[in-house]
Short mmCIF file of C-alpha atoms in Angstrom, two decimals:
data_model
loop_
_atom_site.label_atom_id
_atom_site.label_comp_id
_atom_site.label_asym_id
_atom_site.label_seq_id
_atom_site.Cartn_x
_atom_site.Cartn_y
_atom_site.Cartn_z
CA UNK A 24 87.58 6.00 -137.67
CA UNK A 25 84.38 6.80 -135.93
CA UNK A 26 83.38 3.93 -133.35
CA UNK A 27 79.85 4.00 -134.39
CA UNK A 28 80.80 3.66 -138.18
CA UNK A 29 83.27 0.94 -137.19
CA UNK A 30 80.58 -1.03 -135.48
CA UNK A 31 78.13 -0.63 -138.12
CA UNK A 32 80.74 -2.06 -140.64
CA UNK A 33 81.16 -4.80 -138.31
CA UNK A 34 77.36 -5.62 -138.42
CA UNK A 35 77.45 -5.47 -142.06
CA UNK A 36 80.31 -8.05 -142.18
CA UNK A 37 78.41 -10.43 -139.92
CA UNK A 38 75.27 -10.00 -141.89
CA UNK A 39 77.25 -10.89 -145.14
CA UNK A 40 78.80 -14.15 -143.38
CA UNK A 41 75.24 -15.13 -142.43
CA UNK A 42 73.21 -14.58 -145.72
CA UNK A 43 75.97 -14.33 -148.37
CA UNK A 44 77.56 -16.89 -150.71
CA UNK A 45 81.41 -16.20 -149.78
CA UNK A 46 84.34 -17.18 -151.62
CA UNK A 47 84.92 -19.88 -148.82
CA UNK A 48 83.12 -21.14 -145.88
CA UNK A 49 83.40 -18.95 -142.65
CA UNK A 50 83.39 -20.44 -139.39
CA UNK A 51 83.96 -17.56 -136.90
CA UNK A 52 84.32 -13.77 -136.93
CA UNK A 53 85.98 -11.77 -134.16
CA UNK A 54 86.96 -8.36 -133.98
CA UNK A 55 90.15 -7.27 -131.66
CA UNK A 56 92.41 -4.36 -130.57
CA UNK A 57 90.93 -0.98 -130.42
CA UNK A 58 87.20 -1.56 -131.09
CA UNK A 59 87.30 -4.19 -128.43
CA UNK A 60 88.62 -2.13 -125.96
CA UNK A 61 86.02 0.80 -126.50
CA UNK A 62 88.16 3.42 -128.04
CA UNK A 63 86.55 6.16 -129.91
CA UNK A 64 87.71 7.05 -132.39
CA UNK A 65 89.91 4.23 -133.47
CA UNK A 66 92.97 4.06 -135.67
CA UNK A 67 92.06 0.94 -137.56
CA UNK A 68 89.18 -1.63 -137.28
CA UNK A 69 90.70 -5.19 -136.90
CA UNK A 70 88.64 -8.16 -138.04
CA UNK A 71 89.62 -11.83 -137.75
CA UNK A 72 87.86 -14.53 -139.90
CA UNK A 73 88.40 -18.06 -139.56
CA UNK A 74 87.74 -20.05 -142.88
CA UNK A 75 87.14 -23.77 -143.58
CA UNK A 76 88.72 -25.30 -146.74
CA UNK A 77 86.52 -26.20 -149.58
CA UNK A 78 85.93 -30.06 -149.41
CA UNK A 79 84.86 -30.74 -153.17
CA UNK A 80 86.85 -29.17 -156.06
CA UNK A 81 85.36 -28.03 -159.43
CA UNK A 82 87.97 -28.90 -162.15
CA UNK A 83 85.65 -27.39 -164.82
CA UNK A 84 85.54 -24.15 -163.08
CA UNK A 85 89.22 -24.13 -162.61
CA UNK A 86 89.97 -24.51 -166.48
CA UNK A 87 86.99 -22.06 -167.21
CA UNK A 88 88.49 -19.17 -165.14
CA UNK A 89 92.26 -19.62 -165.99
CA UNK A 90 91.10 -19.16 -169.47
CA UNK A 91 88.83 -16.25 -169.00
CA UNK A 92 90.41 -14.46 -166.01
CA UNK A 93 93.91 -15.96 -165.93
CA UNK A 94 93.57 -16.88 -162.48
CA UNK A 95 94.12 -20.54 -161.33
CA UNK A 96 92.35 -22.46 -158.63
CA UNK A 97 88.72 -21.39 -159.04
CA UNK A 98 86.78 -24.05 -157.65
CA UNK A 99 89.56 -25.43 -155.51
CA UNK A 100 90.67 -22.66 -153.40
CA UNK A 101 87.42 -20.42 -153.72
CA UNK A 102 84.00 -21.40 -154.52
CA UNK A 103 83.11 -21.59 -158.39
CA UNK A 104 79.61 -20.47 -157.50
CA UNK A 105 80.73 -17.22 -155.88
CA UNK A 106 83.15 -16.51 -158.54
CA UNK A 107 80.47 -16.73 -161.13
CA UNK A 108 78.33 -14.42 -159.16
CA UNK A 109 81.35 -11.90 -158.44
CA UNK A 110 83.83 -12.07 -161.21
CA UNK A 111 84.91 -8.45 -160.51
CA UNK A 112 85.97 -9.71 -157.03
CA UNK A 113 87.98 -12.38 -157.80
CA UNK A 114 91.86 -11.83 -156.38
CA UNK A 115 94.91 -13.86 -156.97
CA UNK A 116 98.11 -13.94 -155.10
CA UNK A 117 101.52 -13.45 -156.80
CA UNK A 118 101.67 -16.96 -158.27
CA UNK A 119 98.32 -16.34 -160.04
CA UNK A 120 96.07 -18.73 -157.82
CA UNK A 121 92.79 -17.46 -156.24
CA UNK A 122 93.56 -16.00 -152.70
CA UNK A 123 90.77 -16.69 -150.52
CA UNK A 124 91.82 -13.98 -147.98
CA UNK A 125 91.88 -11.35 -150.84
CA UNK A 126 88.69 -12.46 -152.28
CA UNK A 127 86.97 -12.17 -148.72
CA UNK A 128 88.43 -8.81 -148.34
CA UNK A 129 86.91 -7.80 -151.68
CA UNK A 130 83.32 -9.17 -150.68
CA UNK A 131 83.42 -7.84 -147.17
CA UNK A 132 85.12 -4.59 -147.13
CA UNK A 133 85.41 -1.22 -148.97
CA UNK A 134 88.58 -0.29 -150.45
CA UNK A 135 88.76 3.13 -148.77
CA UNK A 136 88.20 2.20 -144.88
CA UNK A 137 91.09 1.76 -142.34
CA UNK A 138 90.23 -1.87 -141.68
CA UNK A 139 92.54 -4.70 -141.31
CA UNK A 140 91.43 -8.33 -142.22
CA UNK A 141 93.15 -11.42 -140.94
CA UNK A 142 92.10 -14.73 -142.45
CA UNK A 143 93.19 -18.07 -141.03
CA UNK A 144 92.07 -21.76 -141.01
CA UNK A 145 92.53 -21.68 -137.24
CA UNK A 146 90.34 -20.21 -134.47
CA UNK A 147 91.50 -16.70 -133.31
CA UNK A 148 92.59 -18.12 -129.86
CA UNK A 149 94.62 -20.87 -131.44
CA UNK A 150 96.35 -18.41 -133.61
CA UNK A 151 96.99 -16.08 -131.17
CA UNK A 152 99.23 -18.58 -129.34
CA UNK A 153 100.76 -19.81 -132.74
CA UNK A 154 101.56 -16.33 -133.68
CA UNK A 155 103.13 -15.52 -130.63
CA UNK A 156 105.32 -18.74 -130.82
CA UNK A 157 106.39 -17.86 -134.06
CA UNK A 158 107.31 -14.10 -133.17
CA UNK A 159 109.25 -15.06 -130.34
CA UNK A 160 111.24 -17.51 -132.52
CA UNK A 161 111.98 -15.13 -135.17
CA UNK A 162 112.09 -11.80 -133.13
CA UNK A 163 109.29 -10.54 -135.39
CA UNK A 164 107.11 -8.92 -132.59
CA UNK A 165 105.16 -6.97 -135.31
CA UNK A 166 103.43 -10.41 -136.18
CA UNK A 167 101.96 -10.82 -133.03
CA UNK A 168 98.19 -11.10 -133.02
CA UNK A 169 96.66 -8.93 -130.23
CA UNK A 170 94.85 -11.31 -128.02
CA UNK A 171 92.07 -8.94 -126.90
CA UNK A 172 89.34 -10.00 -129.16
CA UNK A 173 85.54 -10.52 -129.09
CA UNK A 174 83.75 -13.17 -130.99
CA UNK A 175 80.60 -12.12 -132.76
CA UNK A 176 79.89 -15.44 -134.89
CA UNK A 177 80.94 -18.87 -134.56
CA UNK A 178 79.96 -22.45 -136.09
CA UNK A 179 76.66 -20.79 -138.03
CA UNK A 180 75.35 -18.61 -135.08
CA UNK A 181 75.74 -14.78 -134.30
CA UNK A 182 76.37 -13.96 -130.75
CA UNK A 183 73.14 -12.34 -129.37
CA UNK A 184 74.94 -9.86 -127.02
CA UNK A 185 78.57 -9.45 -128.35
CA UNK A 186 77.80 -6.58 -130.87
CA UNK A 187 75.46 -4.44 -128.44
CA UNK A 188 78.18 -4.95 -125.49
CA UNK A 189 80.75 -3.68 -128.03
CA UNK A 190 78.46 -0.57 -128.56
CA UNK A 191 78.10 0.05 -124.86
CA UNK A 192 82.07 -0.51 -124.28
CA UNK A 193 81.24 -3.30 -121.78
CA UNK A 194 84.22 -5.65 -122.51
CA UNK A 195 87.07 -5.08 -119.90
CA UNK A 196 90.48 -6.03 -121.09
CA UNK A 197 94.20 -5.52 -119.68
CA UNK A 198 96.91 -3.38 -121.55
CA UNK A 199 98.42 -5.16 -124.44
CA UNK A 200 101.61 -5.54 -122.39
CA UNK A 201 99.71 -7.15 -119.52
CA UNK A 202 97.78 -9.37 -121.83
CA UNK A 203 101.08 -10.64 -123.58
CA UNK A 204 102.60 -11.32 -120.08
CA UNK A 205 99.50 -13.51 -119.25
CA UNK A 206 100.47 -15.43 -122.42
CA UNK A 207 104.02 -16.12 -121.07
CA UNK A 208 106.07 -12.95 -122.24
CA UNK A 209 108.36 -11.58 -119.67
CA UNK A 210 107.79 -7.63 -118.97
CA UNK A 211 110.72 -6.45 -120.75
CA UNK A 212 109.84 -8.50 -123.88
CA UNK A 213 106.21 -7.59 -123.73
CA UNK A 214 107.26 -3.88 -123.61
CA UNK A 215 109.41 -4.35 -126.60
CA UNK A 216 106.69 -6.13 -128.46
CA UNK A 217 104.11 -3.38 -128.03
CA UNK A 218 106.28 -0.84 -129.43
CA UNK A 219 107.09 -3.05 -132.48
CA UNK A 220 103.25 -3.47 -132.91
CA UNK A 221 102.53 0.22 -132.61
CA UNK A 222 105.18 0.99 -135.07
CA UNK A 223 103.90 -1.56 -137.51
CA UNK A 224 100.43 -0.46 -137.17
CA UNK A 225 101.33 3.15 -137.73
CA UNK A 226 102.60 2.36 -141.17
CA UNK A 227 99.29 0.70 -142.29
CA UNK A 228 96.95 2.73 -144.45
CA UNK A 229 93.40 1.91 -145.94
CA UNK A 230 92.28 -1.56 -146.19
CA UNK A 231 94.95 -4.35 -145.44
CA UNK A 232 94.65 -8.13 -145.54
CA UNK A 233 96.59 -11.18 -144.42
CA UNK A 234 96.28 -14.71 -144.94
CA UNK A 235 97.62 -17.32 -142.56
CA UNK A 236 97.73 -21.01 -142.38
CA UNK A 237 98.33 -22.78 -139.04
#
């Protein structure tokens, strides 16, 4: 993926978070990995979004959309207002409930670009730590979240400089193995983790999305 095209896409994502009614409130937008490192071209664009939970439910909407679309949870897990504006973008999980991460992907991303979207209720930095702990406990290194990230939007405000610095490749980060060692992994384990992440990443195609709860 051409770097300029990737960063244009990132800018459109932040624009949408600022201006659009989304399926759920979004508190943070980060990019991480290749695009943060200044690579050109990049294999995939990695975007991380911190979402908030809806505070008030809409039971009438839940019944309405379960009848009309066969999807449960509209008005509870995603905004009813958004679902009425974008019924074609409603996405459900395997249990038939509206999936916030899939709905956000449908709203923010095209289907045909190599973009991975991570959606979680926790901040990027907190989830980096939690995912690392989980990966170590289960020897599931492919689930590690690359800690080398750049925050573009937080608490209702866009960073005034982050996107420009990304365009100019001004951020300096260590290698992934060194970054993982800084988080507490030993050298051998970090090397193994990097290989697992590379292998997992090579298997991904098109747009992918992962929802997480911490």
